[in-house]
CSV table of C-alpha atoms and ligand atoms in Angstrom, one decimal:
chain,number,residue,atom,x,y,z
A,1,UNK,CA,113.3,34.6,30.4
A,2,UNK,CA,116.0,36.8,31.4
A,3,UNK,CA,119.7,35.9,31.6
A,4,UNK,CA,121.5,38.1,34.1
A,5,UNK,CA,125.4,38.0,34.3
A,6,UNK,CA,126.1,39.5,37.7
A,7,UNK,CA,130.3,39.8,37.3
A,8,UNK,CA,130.5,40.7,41.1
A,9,UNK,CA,134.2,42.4,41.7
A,10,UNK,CA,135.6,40.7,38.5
A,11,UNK,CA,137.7,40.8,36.2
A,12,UNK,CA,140.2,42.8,37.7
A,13,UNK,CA,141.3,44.8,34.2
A,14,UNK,CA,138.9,46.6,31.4
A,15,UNK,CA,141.1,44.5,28.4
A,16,UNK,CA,139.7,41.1,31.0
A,17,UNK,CA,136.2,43.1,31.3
A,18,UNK,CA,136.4,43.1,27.4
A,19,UNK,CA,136.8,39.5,26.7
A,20,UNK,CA,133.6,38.9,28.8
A,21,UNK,CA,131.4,40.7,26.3
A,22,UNK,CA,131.7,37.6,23.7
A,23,UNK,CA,128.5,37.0,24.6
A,24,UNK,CA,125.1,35.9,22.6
A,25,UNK,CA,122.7,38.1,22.3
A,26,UNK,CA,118.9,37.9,23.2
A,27,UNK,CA,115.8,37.6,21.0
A,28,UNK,CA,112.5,36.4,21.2
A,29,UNK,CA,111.4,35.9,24.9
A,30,UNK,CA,115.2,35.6,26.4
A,31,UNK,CA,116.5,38.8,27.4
A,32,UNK,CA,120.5,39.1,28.2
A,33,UNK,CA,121.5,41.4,31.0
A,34,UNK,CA,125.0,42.2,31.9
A,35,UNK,CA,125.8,43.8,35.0
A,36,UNK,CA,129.3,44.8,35.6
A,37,UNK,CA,131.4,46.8,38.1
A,38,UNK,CA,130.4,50.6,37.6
A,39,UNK,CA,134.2,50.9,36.7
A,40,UNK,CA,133.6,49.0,33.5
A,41,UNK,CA,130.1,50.2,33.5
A,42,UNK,CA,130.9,52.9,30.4
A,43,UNK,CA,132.8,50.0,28.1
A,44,UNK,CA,130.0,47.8,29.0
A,45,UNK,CA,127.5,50.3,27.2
A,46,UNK,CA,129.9,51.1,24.4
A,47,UNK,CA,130.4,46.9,23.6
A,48,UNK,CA,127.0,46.1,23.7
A,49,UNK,CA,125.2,48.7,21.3
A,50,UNK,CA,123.2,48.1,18.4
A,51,UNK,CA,123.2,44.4,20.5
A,52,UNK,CA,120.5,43.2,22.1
A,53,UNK,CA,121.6,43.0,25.4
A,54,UNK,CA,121.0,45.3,28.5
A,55,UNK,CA,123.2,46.3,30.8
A,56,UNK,CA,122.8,46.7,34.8
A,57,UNK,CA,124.6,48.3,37.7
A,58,UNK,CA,125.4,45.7,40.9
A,59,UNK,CA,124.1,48.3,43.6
A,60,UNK,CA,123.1,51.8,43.5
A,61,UNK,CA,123.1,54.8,46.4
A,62,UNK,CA,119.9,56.2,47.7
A,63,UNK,CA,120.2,59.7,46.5
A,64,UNK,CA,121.0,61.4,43.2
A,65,UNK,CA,123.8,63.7,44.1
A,66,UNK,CA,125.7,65.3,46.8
A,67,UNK,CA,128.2,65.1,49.2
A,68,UNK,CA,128.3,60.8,49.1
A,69,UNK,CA,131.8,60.0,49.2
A,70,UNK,CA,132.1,56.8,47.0
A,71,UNK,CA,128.6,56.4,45.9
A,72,UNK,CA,127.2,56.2,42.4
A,73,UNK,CA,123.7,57.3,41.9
A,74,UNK,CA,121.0,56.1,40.4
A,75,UNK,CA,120.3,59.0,37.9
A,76,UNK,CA,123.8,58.8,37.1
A,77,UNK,CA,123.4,55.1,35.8
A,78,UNK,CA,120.3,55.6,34.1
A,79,UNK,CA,122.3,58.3,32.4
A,80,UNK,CA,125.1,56.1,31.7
A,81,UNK,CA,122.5,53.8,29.5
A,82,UNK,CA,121.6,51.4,32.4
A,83,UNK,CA,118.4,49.4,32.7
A,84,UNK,CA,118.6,47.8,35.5
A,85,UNK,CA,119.8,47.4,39.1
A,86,UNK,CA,120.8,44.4,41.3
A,87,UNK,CA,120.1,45.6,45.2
A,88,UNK,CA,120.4,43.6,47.7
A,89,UNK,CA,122.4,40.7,46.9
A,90,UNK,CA,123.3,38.6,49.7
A,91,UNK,CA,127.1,39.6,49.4
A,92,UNK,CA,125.7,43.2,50.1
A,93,UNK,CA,123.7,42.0,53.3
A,94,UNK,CA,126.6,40.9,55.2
A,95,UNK,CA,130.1,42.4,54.1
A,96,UNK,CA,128.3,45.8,53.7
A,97,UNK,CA,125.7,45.3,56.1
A,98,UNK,CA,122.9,46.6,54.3
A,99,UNK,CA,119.8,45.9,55.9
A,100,UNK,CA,116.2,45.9,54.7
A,101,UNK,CA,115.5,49.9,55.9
A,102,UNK,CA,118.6,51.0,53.1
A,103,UNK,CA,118.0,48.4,50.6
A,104,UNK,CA,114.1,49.9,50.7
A,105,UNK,CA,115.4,53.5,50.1
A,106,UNK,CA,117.6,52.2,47.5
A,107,UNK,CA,114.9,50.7,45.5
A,108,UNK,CA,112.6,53.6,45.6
A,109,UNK,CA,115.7,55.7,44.5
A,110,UNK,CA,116.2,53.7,41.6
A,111,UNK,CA,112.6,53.2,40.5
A,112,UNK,CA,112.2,56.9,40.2
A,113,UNK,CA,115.2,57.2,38.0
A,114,UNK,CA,113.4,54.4,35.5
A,115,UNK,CA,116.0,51.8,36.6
A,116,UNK,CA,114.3,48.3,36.8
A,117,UNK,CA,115.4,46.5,39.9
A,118,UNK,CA,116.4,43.1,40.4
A,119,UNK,CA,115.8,42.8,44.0
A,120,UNK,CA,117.6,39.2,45.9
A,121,UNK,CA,116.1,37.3,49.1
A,122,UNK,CA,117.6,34.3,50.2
A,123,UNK,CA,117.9,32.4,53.1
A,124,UNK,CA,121.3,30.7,54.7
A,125,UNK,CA,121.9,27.3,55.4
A,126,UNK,CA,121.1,28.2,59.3
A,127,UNK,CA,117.8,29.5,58.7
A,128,UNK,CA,117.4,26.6,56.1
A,129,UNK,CA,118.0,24.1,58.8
A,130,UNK,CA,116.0,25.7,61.3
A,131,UNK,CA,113.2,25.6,58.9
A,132,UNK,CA,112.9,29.5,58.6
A,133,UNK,CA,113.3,29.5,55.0
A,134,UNK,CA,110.0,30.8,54.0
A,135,UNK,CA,109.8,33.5,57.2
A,136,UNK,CA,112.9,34.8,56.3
A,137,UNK,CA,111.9,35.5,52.8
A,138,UNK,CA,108.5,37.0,53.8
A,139,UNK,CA,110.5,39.1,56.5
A,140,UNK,CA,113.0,40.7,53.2
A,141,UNK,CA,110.2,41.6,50.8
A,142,UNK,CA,107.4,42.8,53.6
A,143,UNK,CA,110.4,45.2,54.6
A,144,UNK,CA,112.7,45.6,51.6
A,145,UNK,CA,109.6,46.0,49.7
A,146,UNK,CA,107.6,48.2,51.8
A,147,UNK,CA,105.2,50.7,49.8
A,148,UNK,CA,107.0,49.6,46.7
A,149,UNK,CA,104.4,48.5,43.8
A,150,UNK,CA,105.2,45.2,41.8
A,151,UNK,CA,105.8,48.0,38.5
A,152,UNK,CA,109.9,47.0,37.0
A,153,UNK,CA,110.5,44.9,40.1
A,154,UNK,CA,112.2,41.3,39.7
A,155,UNK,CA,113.0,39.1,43.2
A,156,UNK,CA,115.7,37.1,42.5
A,157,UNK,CA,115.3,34.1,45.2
A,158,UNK,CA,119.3,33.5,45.8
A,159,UNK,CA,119.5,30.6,48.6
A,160,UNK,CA,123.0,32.2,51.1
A,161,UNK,CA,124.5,28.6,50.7
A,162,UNK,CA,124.2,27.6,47.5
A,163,UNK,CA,125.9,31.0,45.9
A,164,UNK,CA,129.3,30.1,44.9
A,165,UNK,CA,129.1,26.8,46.4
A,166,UNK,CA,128.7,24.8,43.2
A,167,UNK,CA,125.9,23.1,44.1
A,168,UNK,CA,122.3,24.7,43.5
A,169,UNK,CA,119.1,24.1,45.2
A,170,UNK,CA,116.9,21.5,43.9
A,171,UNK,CA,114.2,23.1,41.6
A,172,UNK,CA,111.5,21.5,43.4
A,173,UNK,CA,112.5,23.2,46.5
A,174,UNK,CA,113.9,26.2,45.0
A,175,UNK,CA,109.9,26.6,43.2
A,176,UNK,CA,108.2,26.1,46.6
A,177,UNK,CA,109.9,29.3,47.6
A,178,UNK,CA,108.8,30.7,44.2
A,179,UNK,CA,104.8,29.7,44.4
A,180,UNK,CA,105.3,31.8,48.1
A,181,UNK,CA,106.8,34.6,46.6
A,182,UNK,CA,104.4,34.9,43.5
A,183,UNK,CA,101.4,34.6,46.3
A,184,UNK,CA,102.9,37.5,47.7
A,185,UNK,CA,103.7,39.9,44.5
A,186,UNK,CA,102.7,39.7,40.4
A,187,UNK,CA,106.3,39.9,39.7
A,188,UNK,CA,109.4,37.6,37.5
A,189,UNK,CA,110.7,35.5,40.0
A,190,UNK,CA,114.4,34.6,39.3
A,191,UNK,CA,116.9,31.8,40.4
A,192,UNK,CA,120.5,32.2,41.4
A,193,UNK,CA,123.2,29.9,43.3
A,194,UNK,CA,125.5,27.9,41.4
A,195,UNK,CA,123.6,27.9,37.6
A,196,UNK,CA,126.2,26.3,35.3
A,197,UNK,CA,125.8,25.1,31.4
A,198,UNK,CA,125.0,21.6,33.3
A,199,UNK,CA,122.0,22.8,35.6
A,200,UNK,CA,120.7,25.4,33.9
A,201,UNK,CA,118.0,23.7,31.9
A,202,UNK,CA,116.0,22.4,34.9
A,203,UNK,CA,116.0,25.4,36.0
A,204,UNK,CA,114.6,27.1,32.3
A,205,UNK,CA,112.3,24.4,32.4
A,206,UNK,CA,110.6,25.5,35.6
A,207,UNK,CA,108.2,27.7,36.5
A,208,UNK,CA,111.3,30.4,37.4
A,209,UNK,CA,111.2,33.7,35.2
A,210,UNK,CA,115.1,34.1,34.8
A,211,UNK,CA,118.6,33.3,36.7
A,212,UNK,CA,120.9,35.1,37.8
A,213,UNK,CA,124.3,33.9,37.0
A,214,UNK,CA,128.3,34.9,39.0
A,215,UNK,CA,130.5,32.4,38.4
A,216,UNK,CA,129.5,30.7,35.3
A,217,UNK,CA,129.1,34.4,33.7
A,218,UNK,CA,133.1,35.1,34.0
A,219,UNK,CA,133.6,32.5,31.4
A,220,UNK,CA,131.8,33.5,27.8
A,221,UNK,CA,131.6,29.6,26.4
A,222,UNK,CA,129.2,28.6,29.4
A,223,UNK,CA,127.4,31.5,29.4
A,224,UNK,CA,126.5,31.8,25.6
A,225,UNK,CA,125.5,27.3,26.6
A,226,UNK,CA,122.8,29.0,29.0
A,227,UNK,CA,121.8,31.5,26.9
A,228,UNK,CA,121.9,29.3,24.2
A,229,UNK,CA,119.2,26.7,26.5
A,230,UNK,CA,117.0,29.4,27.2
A,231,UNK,CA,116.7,30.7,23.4
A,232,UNK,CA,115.8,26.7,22.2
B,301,PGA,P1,127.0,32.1,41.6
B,301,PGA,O1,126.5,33.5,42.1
B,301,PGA,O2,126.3,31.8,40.3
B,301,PGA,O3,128.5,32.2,41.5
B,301,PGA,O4,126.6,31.1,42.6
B,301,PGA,C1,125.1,33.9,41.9
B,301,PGA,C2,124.9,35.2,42.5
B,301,PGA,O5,125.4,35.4,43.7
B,301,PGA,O6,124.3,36.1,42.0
């Protein structure tokens, strides 16, 4: 079972950035994955070693070097002691507007530099309604996915409206969309979208592979209750 914090654009100062790394570590069959803002990205690594947790980047460019202003590659964060990359988080998709032909580059990238990618599909509460759910997941893996073998790829299923909303999708539901991905690709399927201390056991009961945490990450004491779920 993985745990993944995903710390999005927070905290705003490294000494804040350092008070999030009171967290438990893994063992057995949970492993804990922290992925910060690259600016904290070089603490991150220091904090956690000799732990047992990983640490993962948020995003990633699709080259290695060059003339990129303001990217971060992905050779330079498997240099920096990274295991793993988010791409294509929702948040991403729309205020970035990365679309399935850049997020597919980026993956390839990062695969290449032995980066394990944590790749996100979700639908939003329009599609949802419209009963698109399942066509709009197919749609983001057939493309985002295209000529990419299942090998140190994760889907993290993260429904548009329940991220940040404080309310998560039912596991029932939330699994149907899971059986439909796992038809598609051998790979861990995760869950993210509102997984607090109180939800998260459903969901570590249930046939998903991981979660992938935001809010409930920022704050150590929930967190190490999650971690704490999966591990029992
Ligand atoms: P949330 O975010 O846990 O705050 O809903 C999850 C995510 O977007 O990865």
């Amino acid at each position: 079972m993985l745990i993944i914090a995903n710390w999005k654009c927070n905290p705003v100062s490294v000494s804040k950035a350092k008070e999030l790394l009171k967290v438990k570590e893994g063992e057995n069959n949970v492993e804990v994955i922290i992925c910060p803002p690259y600016l904290y990205l070089p603490m991150v690594v220091e904090g956690i070693k000799n732990r047992n947790i990983k640490v993962g980047a948020q995003n990633c460019f699709w080259e290695n070097k060059g003339a990129y202003t303001g990217e971060v590659s992905p050779l330079m964060l498997s240099n920096m002691g990274c295991d793993y990359v988010i791409v294509g988080h929702s948040e991403r998709r729309s205020y970035l507007n990365e679309d399935s032909k850049i997020l597919n580059k980026k993956i390839k990238k990062a695969l290449s530099n032995n980066l394990k990618v944590i790749f996100c599909v979700g639908e939003s509460q329009k599609e949802r309604n419209n009963g698109e759910t399942l066509k709009v997941i197919k749609k983001q893996i057939d493309k985002g996915l295209k000529g990419v073998k299942n090998e140190n790829i994760c889907i993290a299923y993260e429904p548009i409206w329940a991220i940040g909303s404080g309310s998560s999708c039912l596991v029932k539901d939330a699994e149907k969309v899971l059986d439909f991905i796992k038809e598609k690709r051998d790979v861990k399927v995760l869950y993210g979208g509102s997984i607090n201390e109180d939800n998260a056991l459903s969901y570590i009961e249930s046939k998903f592979n991981g979660l992938l945490i935001g809010g409930a990450s920022l704050n150590p004491e929930k967190f190490n209750k999650i971690i704490k779920q999966a591990k029992d």
